[in-house]
Amino acid sequence: RGHRPTSEHSMSRYLLCALFVIAALYSSTPARAVDTIISKDAPDLTSVRAKVKAKDFAGAIAELTPLLQTHQHADVYNLLGFSYRKTGDMKQAATFYTKALDFDVNHKGALEYQGEMFVELGQLERAKANLRRLEAICPQGCEEREDLEAAIAAAMKK
């Protein structure tokens, strides 16, 4: 009859599948910060990220808002903050960035986006404070740090 896999055989297959998934993730094009998945326990935000990428911020807000009832998560709050900022509602954006950072003080996306909001509001010292936090979190550099550095530099040239 058929070969019955041993637990060792099953584990090898599992590890091989995991390696393929990891390889697929790392071989794709570099993700923008908005696509950065921060934690494993987040709800599936794939369709929200697609809406954000398509600049359908109202659609992203509509999809994210009901998640607040079931998922208190930094990624949800961060994407809500980003979407509200892009619709011009800085008050709501500020609220959600703060909540994201309350849940994860080192959330790189929230630090970047909140910093960009500060730049847009002309609060460069607050933006620089976020940049210093990103420098501490990723001393070797990371996309979020580089993006916030660029936003601050552009604002200082004006």
mmCIF file of C-alpha atoms in Angstrom:
data_model
loop_
_atom_site.group_PDB
_atom_site.id
_atom_site.type_symbol
_atom_site.label_atom_id
_atom_site.label_comp_id
_atom_site.label_asym_id
_atom_site.label_seq_id
_atom_site.Cartn_x
_atom_site.Cartn_y
_atom_site.Cartn_z
ATOM 1 C CA ARG A 1 0.000 0.000 0.000
ATOM 2 C CA GLY A 2 1.108 3.607 0.130
ATOM 3 C CA HIS A 3 4.095 4.913 2.030
ATOM 4 C CA ARG A 4 3.074 6.164 5.439
ATOM 5 C CA PRO A 5 5.136 9.238 6.316
ATOM 6 C CA THR A 6 7.033 9.182 9.558
ATOM 7 C CA SER A 7 7.008 12.202 11.806
ATOM 8 C CA GLU A 8 10.564 12.901 10.640
ATOM 9 C CA HIS A 9 9.398 12.736 7.011
ATOM 10 C CA SER A 10 6.491 15.088 7.768
ATOM 11 C CA MET A 11 8.807 17.521 9.512
ATOM 12 C CA SER A 12 11.187 17.494 6.535
ATOM 13 C CA ARG A 13 8.305 18.262 4.166
ATOM 14 C CA TYR A 14 7.117 21.026 6.484
ATOM 15 C CA LEU A 15 10.582 22.596 6.636
ATOM 16 C CA LEU A 16 10.974 22.343 2.872
ATOM 17 C CA CYS A 17 7.637 24.099 2.354
ATOM 18 C CA ALA A 18 8.616 26.778 4.856
ATOM 19 C CA LEU A 19 11.884 27.348 3.000
ATOM 20 C CA PHE A 20 10.009 27.745 -0.289
ATOM 21 C CA VAL A 21 7.689 30.322 1.282
ATOM 22 C CA ILE A 22 10.632 32.240 2.748
ATOM 23 C CA ALA A 23 12.496 32.105 -0.557
ATOM 24 C CA ALA A 24 9.409 33.378 -2.384
ATOM 25 C CA LEU A 25 9.040 36.264 0.039
ATOM 26 C CA TYR A 26 12.665 37.322 -0.241
ATOM 27 C CA SER A 27 12.902 36.899 -3.997
ATOM 28 C CA SER A 28 10.016 39.234 -4.744
ATOM 29 C CA THR A 29 10.509 42.913 -5.397
ATOM 30 C CA PRO A 30 11.242 45.035 -2.344
ATOM 31 C CA ALA A 31 8.086 46.029 -0.516
ATOM 32 C CA ARG A 32 7.199 49.600 0.274
ATOM 33 C CA ALA A 33 6.777 50.438 3.924
ATOM 34 C CA VAL A 34 2.999 50.299 3.659
ATOM 35 C CA ASP A 35 3.348 46.650 2.676
ATOM 36 C CA THR A 36 5.511 45.748 5.629
ATOM 37 C CA ILE A 37 3.852 43.032 7.678
ATOM 38 C CA ILE A 38 4.995 43.633 11.220
ATOM 39 C CA SER A 39 3.589 40.756 13.227
ATOM 40 C CA LYS A 40 2.285 37.260 12.810
ATOM 41 C CA ASP A 41 -0.917 37.710 14.810
ATOM 42 C CA ALA A 42 -2.264 40.499 12.618
ATOM 43 C CA PRO A 43 -5.466 39.981 10.691
ATOM 44 C CA ASP A 44 -5.095 39.379 6.964
ATOM 45 C CA LEU A 45 -4.628 42.889 5.617
ATOM 46 C CA THR A 46 -3.798 41.923 2.026
ATOM 47 C CA SER A 47 -6.894 43.533 0.504
ATOM 48 C CA VAL A 48 -6.436 46.657 2.651
ATOM 49 C CA ARG A 49 -2.838 46.998 1.472
ATOM 50 C CA ALA A 50 -4.020 46.623 -2.125
ATOM 51 C CA LYS A 51 -6.529 49.439 -1.590
ATOM 52 C CA VAL A 52 -3.842 51.650 -0.036
ATOM 53 C CA LYS A 53 -1.465 50.905 -2.900
ATOM 54 C CA ALA A 54 -4.257 51.846 -5.346
ATOM 55 C CA LYS A 55 -4.807 55.071 -3.342
ATOM 56 C CA ASP A 56 -8.329 53.954 -2.398
ATOM 57 C CA PHE A 57 -7.954 55.339 1.106
ATOM 58 C CA ALA A 58 -11.700 55.614 1.745
ATOM 59 C CA GLY A 59 -12.048 51.941 0.802
ATOM 60 C CA ALA A 60 -9.172 51.020 3.119
ATOM 61 C CA ILE A 61 -10.796 52.944 5.985
ATOM 62 C CA ALA A 62 -14.137 51.235 5.303
ATOM 63 C CA GLU A 63 -12.473 47.816 5.424
ATOM 64 C CA LEU A 64 -10.299 48.560 8.458
ATOM 65 C CA THR A 65 -12.913 50.213 10.677
ATOM 66 C CA PRO A 66 -14.925 47.025 11.399
ATOM 67 C CA LEU A 67 -11.650 45.257 12.294
ATOM 68 C CA LEU A 68 -11.333 47.569 15.297
ATOM 69 C CA GLN A 69 -14.099 45.529 16.952
ATOM 70 C CA THR A 70 -12.121 42.293 16.708
ATOM 71 C CA HIS A 71 -8.458 43.241 16.256
ATOM 72 C CA GLN A 72 -6.678 45.737 18.445
ATOM 73 C CA HIS A 73 -3.419 45.559 16.544
ATOM 74 C CA ALA A 74 -0.641 48.013 15.667
ATOM 75 C CA ASP A 75 -0.819 47.156 11.954
ATOM 76 C CA VAL A 76 -4.558 47.928 11.827
ATOM 77 C CA TYR A 77 -4.083 51.226 13.661
ATOM 78 C CA ASN A 78 -1.086 52.174 11.513
ATOM 79 C CA LEU A 79 -2.897 51.556 8.229
ATOM 80 C CA LEU A 80 -5.909 53.490 9.519
ATOM 81 C CA GLY A 81 -3.626 56.375 10.442
ATOM 82 C CA PHE A 82 -1.978 56.290 7.029
ATOM 83 C CA SER A 83 -5.314 56.176 5.209
ATOM 84 C CA TYR A 84 -6.792 59.016 7.249
ATOM 85 C CA ARG A 85 -3.656 61.108 6.687
ATOM 86 C CA LYS A 86 -3.911 60.551 2.955
ATOM 87 C CA THR A 87 -7.551 61.715 3.020
ATOM 88 C CA GLY A 88 -6.457 64.871 4.866
ATOM 89 C CA ASP A 89 -7.897 63.979 8.281
ATOM 90 C CA MET A 90 -4.818 64.660 10.363
ATOM 91 C CA LYS A 91 -6.697 64.507 13.669
ATOM 92 C CA GLN A 92 -7.852 60.923 13.036
ATOM 93 C CA ALA A 93 -4.438 60.021 11.596
ATOM 94 C CA ALA A 94 -2.709 61.286 14.744
ATOM 95 C CA THR A 95 -5.086 59.278 16.936
ATOM 96 C CA PHE A 96 -4.435 56.028 15.092
ATOM 97 C CA TYR A 97 -0.653 56.487 14.853
ATOM 98 C CA THR A 98 -0.603 57.033 18.610
ATOM 99 C CA LYS A 99 -2.658 53.869 19.173
ATOM 100 C CA ALA A 100 -0.324 51.887 16.876
ATOM 101 C CA LEU A 101 2.675 53.059 18.880
ATOM 102 C CA ASP A 102 0.863 52.323 22.152
ATOM 103 C CA PHE A 103 0.612 48.694 21.019
ATOM 104 C CA ASP A 104 4.135 48.536 19.574
ATOM 105 C CA VAL A 105 6.528 51.356 20.535
ATOM 106 C CA ASN A 106 8.979 50.197 17.858
ATOM 107 C CA HIS A 107 6.495 49.900 14.972
ATOM 108 C CA LYS A 108 8.678 51.189 12.173
ATOM 109 C CA GLY A 109 5.786 51.947 9.826
ATOM 110 C CA ALA A 110 3.913 53.978 12.438
ATOM 111 C CA LEU A 111 7.070 55.883 13.368
ATOM 112 C CA GLU A 112 7.709 56.709 9.710
ATOM 113 C CA TYR A 113 4.144 57.682 8.880
ATOM 114 C CA GLN A 114 3.621 59.687 12.057
ATOM 115 C CA GLY A 115 6.920 61.442 11.307
ATOM 116 C CA GLU A 116 5.735 62.200 7.764
ATOM 117 C CA MET A 117 2.507 63.609 9.234
ATOM 118 C CA PHE A 118 4.604 65.838 11.501
ATOM 119 C CA VAL A 119 6.534 67.028 8.426
ATOM 120 C CA GLU A 120 3.260 67.813 6.634
ATOM 121 C CA LEU A 121 2.102 69.767 9.699
ATOM 122 C CA GLY A 122 5.381 71.707 9.853
ATOM 123 C CA GLN A 123 6.405 70.025 13.115
ATOM 124 C CA LEU A 124 9.945 69.165 12.054
ATOM 125 C CA GLU A 125 11.306 68.702 15.583
ATOM 126 C CA ARG A 126 8.682 66.048 16.283
ATOM 127 C CA ALA A 127 9.485 64.394 12.932
ATOM 128 C CA LYS A 128 13.182 64.397 13.842
ATOM 129 C CA ALA A 129 12.343 62.742 17.173
ATOM 130 C CA ASN A 130 10.656 59.915 15.245
ATOM 131 C CA LEU A 131 13.700 59.715 12.992
ATOM 132 C CA ARG A 132 15.976 59.350 16.036
ATOM 133 C CA ARG A 133 13.811 56.459 17.227
ATOM 134 C CA LEU A 134 14.062 54.803 13.803
ATOM 135 C CA GLU A 135 17.845 55.303 13.846
ATOM 136 C CA ALA A 136 17.955 53.456 17.173
ATOM 137 C CA ILE A 137 15.687 50.650 15.916
ATOM 138 C CA CYS A 138 17.529 50.150 12.626
ATOM 139 C CA PRO A 139 21.063 51.525 12.979
ATOM 140 C CA GLN A 140 22.103 49.806 9.750
ATOM 141 C CA GLY A 141 19.272 51.578 7.948
ATOM 142 C CA CYS A 142 15.814 50.515 6.873
ATOM 143 C CA GLU A 143 13.260 51.717 4.371
ATOM 144 C CA GLU A 144 11.154 53.503 6.981
ATOM 145 C CA ARG A 145 14.164 55.443 8.247
ATOM 146 C CA GLU A 146 15.276 56.364 4.731
ATOM 147 C CA ASP A 147 11.780 57.513 3.749
ATOM 148 C CA LEU A 148 11.431 59.729 6.823
ATOM 149 C CA GLU A 149 14.941 61.137 6.312
ATOM 150 C CA ALA A 150 13.974 62.052 2.738
ATOM 151 C CA ALA A 151 10.703 63.704 3.851
ATOM 152 C CA ILE A 152 12.520 65.779 6.482
ATOM 153 C CA ALA A 153 15.291 66.747 4.053
ATOM 154 C CA ALA A 154 12.735 67.821 1.431
ATOM 155 C CA ALA A 155 10.855 69.919 3.973
ATOM 156 C CA MET A 156 14.055 71.619 5.120
ATOM 157 C CA LYS A 157 14.869 72.661 1.519
ATOM 158 C CA LYS A 158 11.573 74.566 1.242
#
